[in-house]
């Protein structure tokens, strides 16, 4: 049973470019969460999605960041016009449907470097 | 006030001893509590979860929850060098998302 998959594992972008991060949840999981971890800091919640729905985006910056989880395909976290401060590790986690269990399992992360 | 608080450490533990990690949280509505282990440069790995007051044991790990005191802890028995990592406490808030503490770094010394 494959775990949470993320790609790319490493991404380098110049300031002003767009970054697209992908996440495929574990089989049977319908909930996806995105977190950001800055160097030497804790994990910060960004957004919680179900298929075709954004459930909670209270942790997303108001500008340049967007997320989706389409009916088919992976969840995408999109960062437009990246700046140096966006350099971080971005982790995706997935969990089973609510009411079964609440544990979240993390993917390997995408390390974004903005030059 | 931070929503989930942990001592940052490092917590130095002799090999074979018990490591004790503490976590307090502010949201009284929280019902689910998790401990993750994160090695440097890696992603968090779920090692324990606890939903009810009391103790829960899994191998060398014991999680303890006291909702009245808003306190959750993790004990690691017979600590091994491979246990050296940062341990993250996570609390599910009233809206169903996880709030993480900053983590406690554990260093197991031979």
mmCIF file of C-alpha atoms in Angstrom:
data_model
loop_
_atom_site.group_PDB
_atom_site.id
_atom_site.type_symbol
_atom_site.label_atom_id
_atom_site.label_comp_id
_atom_site.label_asym_id
_atom_site.label_seq_id
_atom_site.Cartn_x
_atom_site.Cartn_y
_atom_site.Cartn_z
ATOM 1 C CA UNK A 1 0.000 0.000 0.000
ATOM 2 C CA UNK A 2 1.775 3.086 -1.247
ATOM 3 C CA UNK A 3 2.084 5.969 1.152
ATOM 4 C CA UNK A 4 1.486 9.628 0.462
ATOM 5 C CA UNK A 5 3.395 10.675 -2.627
ATOM 6 C CA UNK A 6 4.705 14.126 -3.374
ATOM 7 C CA UNK A 7 6.566 15.484 -6.347
ATOM 8 C CA UNK A 8 8.875 16.959 -7.098
ATOM 9 C CA UNK A 9 11.030 16.278 -4.050
ATOM 10 C CA UNK A 10 13.175 19.305 -4.740
ATOM 11 C CA UNK A 11 12.197 22.376 -6.718
ATOM 12 C CA UNK A 12 14.294 25.404 -7.556
ATOM 13 C CA UNK A 13 12.590 28.520 -8.858
ATOM 14 C CA UNK A 14 13.790 32.054 -9.567
ATOM 15 C CA UNK A 15 11.964 34.947 -8.001
ATOM 16 C CA UNK A 16 8.790 35.721 -9.914
ATOM 17 C CA UNK A 17 8.306 32.224 -11.318
ATOM 18 C CA UNK A 18 5.484 29.834 -10.447
ATOM 19 C CA UNK A 19 5.850 26.721 -8.315
ATOM 20 C CA UNK A 20 3.496 23.747 -8.575
ATOM 21 C CA UNK A 21 3.644 21.070 -5.900
ATOM 22 C CA UNK A 22 1.740 17.816 -6.263
ATOM 23 C CA UNK A 23 0.391 15.393 -3.686
ATOM 24 C CA UNK A 24 -1.285 12.006 -4.130
ATOM 25 C CA UNK A 25 -2.924 10.766 -0.921
ATOM 26 C CA UNK A 26 -2.729 7.244 0.417
ATOM 27 C CA UNK A 27 -5.151 4.760 -1.114
ATOM 28 C CA UNK A 28 -8.521 5.057 0.570
ATOM 29 C CA UNK A 29 -7.798 8.519 1.958
ATOM 30 C CA UNK A 30 -10.052 11.338 0.884
ATOM 31 C CA UNK A 31 -8.685 14.226 2.937
ATOM 32 C CA UNK A 32 -5.553 16.178 2.057
ATOM 33 C CA UNK A 33 -3.734 18.751 4.153
ATOM 34 C CA UNK A 34 -0.837 21.000 3.200
ATOM 35 C CA UNK A 35 1.734 22.248 5.718
ATOM 36 C CA UNK A 36 4.775 24.486 5.426
ATOM 37 C CA UNK A 37 7.910 24.155 7.509
ATOM 38 C CA UNK A 38 10.413 26.970 7.484
ATOM 39 C CA UNK A 39 14.023 26.181 8.470
ATOM 40 C CA UNK A 40 14.317 25.577 12.217
ATOM 41 C CA UNK A 41 10.587 26.189 12.688
ATOM 42 C CA UNK A 42 7.536 24.072 13.324
ATOM 43 C CA UNK A 43 4.922 22.848 10.898
ATOM 44 C CA UNK A 44 2.278 25.386 9.986
ATOM 45 C CA UNK A 45 -1.118 24.372 8.624
ATOM 46 C CA UNK A 46 -1.977 25.906 5.269
ATOM 47 C CA UNK A 47 -5.077 24.285 3.790
ATOM 48 C CA UNK A 48 -7.408 21.294 4.159
ATOM 49 C CA UNK A 49 -9.127 19.850 1.097
ATOM 50 C CA UNK A 50 -11.451 17.075 0.088
ATOM 51 C CA UNK A 51 -12.149 16.102 -3.493
ATOM 52 C CA UNK A 52 -13.314 19.233 -5.346
ATOM 53 C CA UNK A 53 -13.736 21.140 -2.061
ATOM 54 C CA UNK A 54 -11.607 23.462 0.020
ATOM 55 C CA UNK A 55 -12.662 22.819 3.594
ATOM 56 C CA UNK A 56 -10.344 25.189 5.466
ATOM 57 C CA UNK A 57 -7.810 27.578 3.963
ATOM 58 C CA UNK A 58 -7.262 29.684 7.056
ATOM 59 C CA UNK A 59 -3.497 29.103 6.960
ATOM 60 C CA UNK A 60 -2.991 30.127 3.343
ATOM 61 C CA UNK A 61 -1.431 33.505 2.581
ATOM 62 C CA UNK A 62 -4.071 35.724 1.021
ATOM 63 C CA UNK A 63 -2.133 36.334 -2.174
ATOM 64 C CA UNK A 64 -0.135 34.165 -4.599
ATOM 65 C CA UNK A 65 -1.061 30.845 -2.973
ATOM 66 C CA UNK A 66 -3.836 28.530 -4.111
ATOM 67 C CA UNK A 67 -4.693 24.858 -3.725
ATOM 68 C CA UNK A 68 -6.991 22.375 -5.387
ATOM 69 C CA UNK A 69 -7.893 18.713 -5.165
ATOM 70 C CA UNK A 70 -9.709 17.793 -8.382
ATOM 71 C CA UNK A 71 -11.999 14.843 -8.876
ATOM 72 C CA UNK A 72 -9.262 13.088 -10.795
ATOM 73 C CA UNK A 73 -5.559 13.444 -10.144
ATOM 74 C CA UNK A 74 -3.388 14.763 -7.354
ATOM 75 C CA UNK A 75 -3.836 17.749 -5.110
ATOM 76 C CA UNK A 76 -1.898 20.782 -6.316
ATOM 77 C CA UNK A 77 -0.429 23.600 -4.243
ATOM 78 C CA UNK A 78 0.371 26.521 -6.497
ATOM 79 C CA UNK A 79 2.556 29.465 -5.613
ATOM 80 C CA UNK A 80 2.635 32.316 -8.087
ATOM 81 C CA UNK A 81 5.410 34.889 -8.372
ATOM 82 C CA UNK A 82 7.571 33.175 -5.776
ATOM 83 C CA UNK A 83 9.736 35.221 -3.413
ATOM 84 C CA UNK A 84 12.754 34.198 -1.323
ATOM 85 C CA UNK A 85 10.565 33.924 1.765
ATOM 86 C CA UNK A 86 8.643 31.071 0.121
ATOM 87 C CA UNK A 87 11.713 28.849 0.422
ATOM 88 C CA UNK A 88 10.638 26.067 2.762
ATOM 89 C CA UNK A 89 9.661 22.426 2.960
ATOM 90 C CA UNK A 90 6.059 21.840 1.942
ATOM 91 C CA UNK A 91 4.465 18.706 3.293
ATOM 92 C CA UNK A 92 1.251 17.079 2.300
ATOM 93 C CA UNK A 93 -0.642 14.744 4.625
ATOM 94 C CA UNK A 94 -3.701 12.593 4.080
ATOM 95 C CA UNK A 95 -6.266 10.977 6.319
ATOM 96 C CA UNK A 96 -9.204 8.589 5.910
ATOM 97 C CA UNK A 97 -12.782 9.852 5.689
ATOM 98 C CA UNK A 98 -13.914 11.558 8.909
ATOM 99 C CA UNK A 99 -15.512 9.248 11.396
ATOM 100 C CA UNK A 100 -13.167 6.362 10.738
ATOM 101 C CA UNK A 101 -9.930 7.665 12.165
ATOM 102 C CA UNK A 102 -8.223 11.001 12.415
ATOM 103 C CA UNK A 103 -4.553 10.187 11.953
ATOM 104 C CA UNK A 104 -2.716 12.121 9.279
ATOM 105 C CA UNK A 105 0.140 10.533 7.366
ATOM 106 C CA UNK A 106 2.760 12.688 5.750
ATOM 107 C CA UNK A 107 4.429 12.514 2.391
ATOM 108 C CA UNK A 108 8.180 13.023 1.933
ATOM 109 C CA UNK A 109 7.772 16.722 1.226
ATOM 110 C CA UNK A 110 8.837 19.119 -1.490
ATOM 111 C CA UNK A 111 11.769 21.333 -0.691
ATOM 112 C CA UNK A 112 11.330 24.618 -2.523
ATOM 113 C CA UNK A 113 14.299 26.882 -3.001
ATOM 114 C CA UNK A 114 13.781 30.340 -4.463
ATOM 115 C CA UNK A 115 16.890 31.944 -5.879
ATOM 116 C CA UNK B 1 -0.112 32.336 23.838
ATOM 117 C CA UNK B 2 0.875 29.507 21.541
ATOM 118 C CA UNK B 3 -1.819 26.919 21.016
ATOM 119 C CA UNK B 4 0.502 23.929 21.470
ATOM 120 C CA UNK B 5 3.599 24.304 23.634
ATOM 121 C CA UNK B 6 6.592 22.024 23.929
ATOM 122 C CA UNK B 7 10.028 22.443 25.465
ATOM 123 C CA UNK B 8 12.417 22.893 22.560
ATOM 124 C CA UNK B 9 15.262 20.974 24.202
ATOM 125 C CA UNK B 10 17.604 19.499 23.391
ATOM 126 C CA UNK B 11 16.694 16.754 25.808
ATOM 127 C CA UNK B 12 19.782 14.648 26.412
ATOM 128 C CA UNK B 13 19.014 11.068 27.444
ATOM 129 C CA UNK B 14 21.504 8.278 28.186
ATOM 130 C CA UNK B 15 21.057 5.157 26.131
ATOM 131 C CA UNK B 16 18.696 2.752 27.885
ATOM 132 C CA UNK B 17 17.035 5.465 29.971
ATOM 133 C CA UNK B 18 13.495 6.857 29.724
ATOM 134 C CA UNK B 19 12.889 10.012 27.708
ATOM 135 C CA UNK B 20 9.930 12.077 28.907
ATOM 136 C CA UNK B 21 8.412 14.682 26.604
ATOM 137 C CA UNK B 22 5.645 17.082 27.549
ATOM 138 C CA UNK B 23 3.079 19.079 25.635
ATOM 139 C CA UNK B 24 0.345 21.481 26.714
ATOM 140 C CA UNK B 25 -2.469 22.841 24.580
ATOM 141 C CA UNK B 26 -4.951 25.672 24.865
ATOM 142 C CA UNK B 27 -8.064 24.484 22.981
ATOM 143 C CA UNK B 28 -10.349 22.719 25.468
ATOM 144 C CA UNK B 29 -12.403 21.378 22.569
ATOM 145 C CA UNK B 30 -9.526 19.251 21.254
ATOM 146 C CA UNK B 31 -10.275 15.554 21.159
ATOM 147 C CA UNK B 32 -7.396 13.949 19.263
ATOM 148 C CA UNK B 33 -3.694 14.069 20.071
ATOM 149 C CA UNK B 34 -0.714 12.846 18.123
ATOM 150 C CA UNK B 35 3.023 12.415 18.458
ATOM 151 C CA UNK B 36 5.196 12.557 15.380
ATOM 152 C CA UNK B 37 8.911 11.860 15.061
ATOM 153 C CA UNK B 38 10.902 13.876 12.554
ATOM 154 C CA UNK B 39 14.477 13.125 11.630
ATOM 155 C CA UNK B 40 16.529 16.001 10.257
ATOM 156 C CA UNK B 41 15.634 16.656 6.632
ATOM 157 C CA UNK B 42 12.813 14.100 6.658
ATOM 158 C CA UNK B 43 9.047 14.237 6.930
ATOM 159 C CA UNK B 44 7.093 13.715 10.174
ATOM 160 C CA UNK B 45 6.296 10.103 10.994
ATOM 161 C CA UNK B 46 3.271 9.268 13.129
ATOM 162 C CA UNK B 47 4.317 7.202 16.141
ATOM 163 C CA UNK B 48 1.408 7.516 18.585
ATOM 164 C CA UNK B 49 -2.111 8.838 18.803
ATOM 165 C CA UNK B 50 -4.408 9.046 21.803
ATOM 166 C CA UNK B 51 -8.023 10.085 22.093
ATOM 167 C CA UNK B 52 -9.005 9.146 25.670
ATOM 168 C CA UNK B 53 -7.702 10.192 29.066
ATOM 169 C CA UNK B 54 -5.115 7.863 30.526
ATOM 170 C CA UNK B 55 -2.190 5.923 29.124
ATOM 171 C CA UNK B 56 -1.710 4.207 25.799
ATOM 172 C CA UNK B 57 1.254 1.938 25.227
ATOM 173 C CA UNK B 58 2.777 0.801 21.945
ATOM 174 C CA UNK B 59 6.089 -1.007 22.199
ATOM 175 C CA UNK B 60 8.620 1.284 23.856
ATOM 176 C CA UNK B 61 6.312 4.298 23.565
ATOM 177 C CA UNK B 62 3.639 5.390 26.048
ATOM 178 C CA UNK B 63 1.368 8.366 25.469
ATOM 179 C CA UNK B 64 -0.405 9.934 28.422
ATOM 180 C CA UNK B 65 -3.375 12.276 28.158
ATOM 181 C CA UNK B 66 -4.994 14.474 30.800
ATOM 182 C CA UNK B 67 -7.719 16.590 29.199
ATOM 183 C CA UNK B 68 -8.596 18.363 32.456
ATOM 184 C CA UNK B 69 -5.036 19.670 32.689
ATOM 185 C CA UNK B 70 -4.746 20.053 28.888
ATOM 186 C CA UNK B 71 -1.575 18.035 28.955
ATOM 187 C CA UNK B 72 -0.248 15.198 26.818
ATOM 188 C CA UNK B 73 3.096 13.457 27.221
ATOM 189 C CA UNK B 74 5.222 10.836 25.528
ATOM 190 C CA UNK B 75 7.535 8.400 27.267
ATOM 191 C CA UNK B 76 10.213 6.529 25.368
ATOM 192 C CA UNK B 77 11.545 3.563 27.326
ATOM 193 C CA UNK B 78 14.942 1.958 26.754
ATOM 194 C CA UNK B 79 16.024 4.907 24.595
ATOM 195 C CA UNK B 80 18.215 4.032 21.622
ATOM 196 C CA UNK B 81 20.509 6.244 19.520
ATOM 197 C CA UNK B 82 18.003 5.774 16.667
ATOM 198 C CA UNK B 83 15.444 7.638 18.819
ATOM 199 C CA UNK B 84 17.477 10.836 18.403
ATOM 200 C CA UNK B 85 15.104 13.104 16.508
ATOM 201 C CA UNK B 86 12.672 15.955 16.978
ATOM 202 C CA UNK B 87 9.339 14.924 18.447
ATOM 203 C CA UNK B 88 6.311 16.941 17.438
ATOM 204 C CA UNK B 89 3.146 17.125 19.484
ATOM 205 C CA UNK B 90 0.022 17.731 17.394
ATOM 206 C CA UNK B 91 -3.459 18.541 18.612
ATOM 207 C CA UNK B 92 -6.580 18.413 16.486
ATOM 208 C CA UNK B 93 -8.457 21.641 17.025
ATOM 209 C CA UNK B 94 -12.191 22.181 17.073
ATOM 210 C CA UNK B 95 -12.225 22.629 13.285
ATOM 211 C CA UNK B 96 -10.494 19.331 12.540
ATOM 212 C CA UNK B 97 -7.034 20.523 11.612
ATOM 213 C CA UNK B 98 -3.775 19.770 13.385
ATOM 214 C CA UNK B 99 -1.925 22.395 15.380
ATOM 215 C CA UNK B 100 1.710 21.474 15.901
ATOM 216 C CA UNK B 101 4.092 22.371 18.653
ATOM 217 C CA UNK B 102 7.558 23.561 17.716
ATOM 218 C CA UNK B 103 8.997 20.169 18.670
ATOM 219 C CA UNK B 104 11.387 18.794 21.266
ATOM 220 C CA UNK B 105 14.801 17.660 20.093
ATOM 221 C CA UNK B 106 15.897 14.421 21.750
ATOM 222 C CA UNK B 107 19.527 13.343 21.772
ATOM 223 C CA UNK B 108 20.274 9.828 23.003
ATOM 224 C CA UNK B 109 23.871 9.522 24.104
ATOM 225 C CA UNK B 110 25.679 6.151 24.099
#
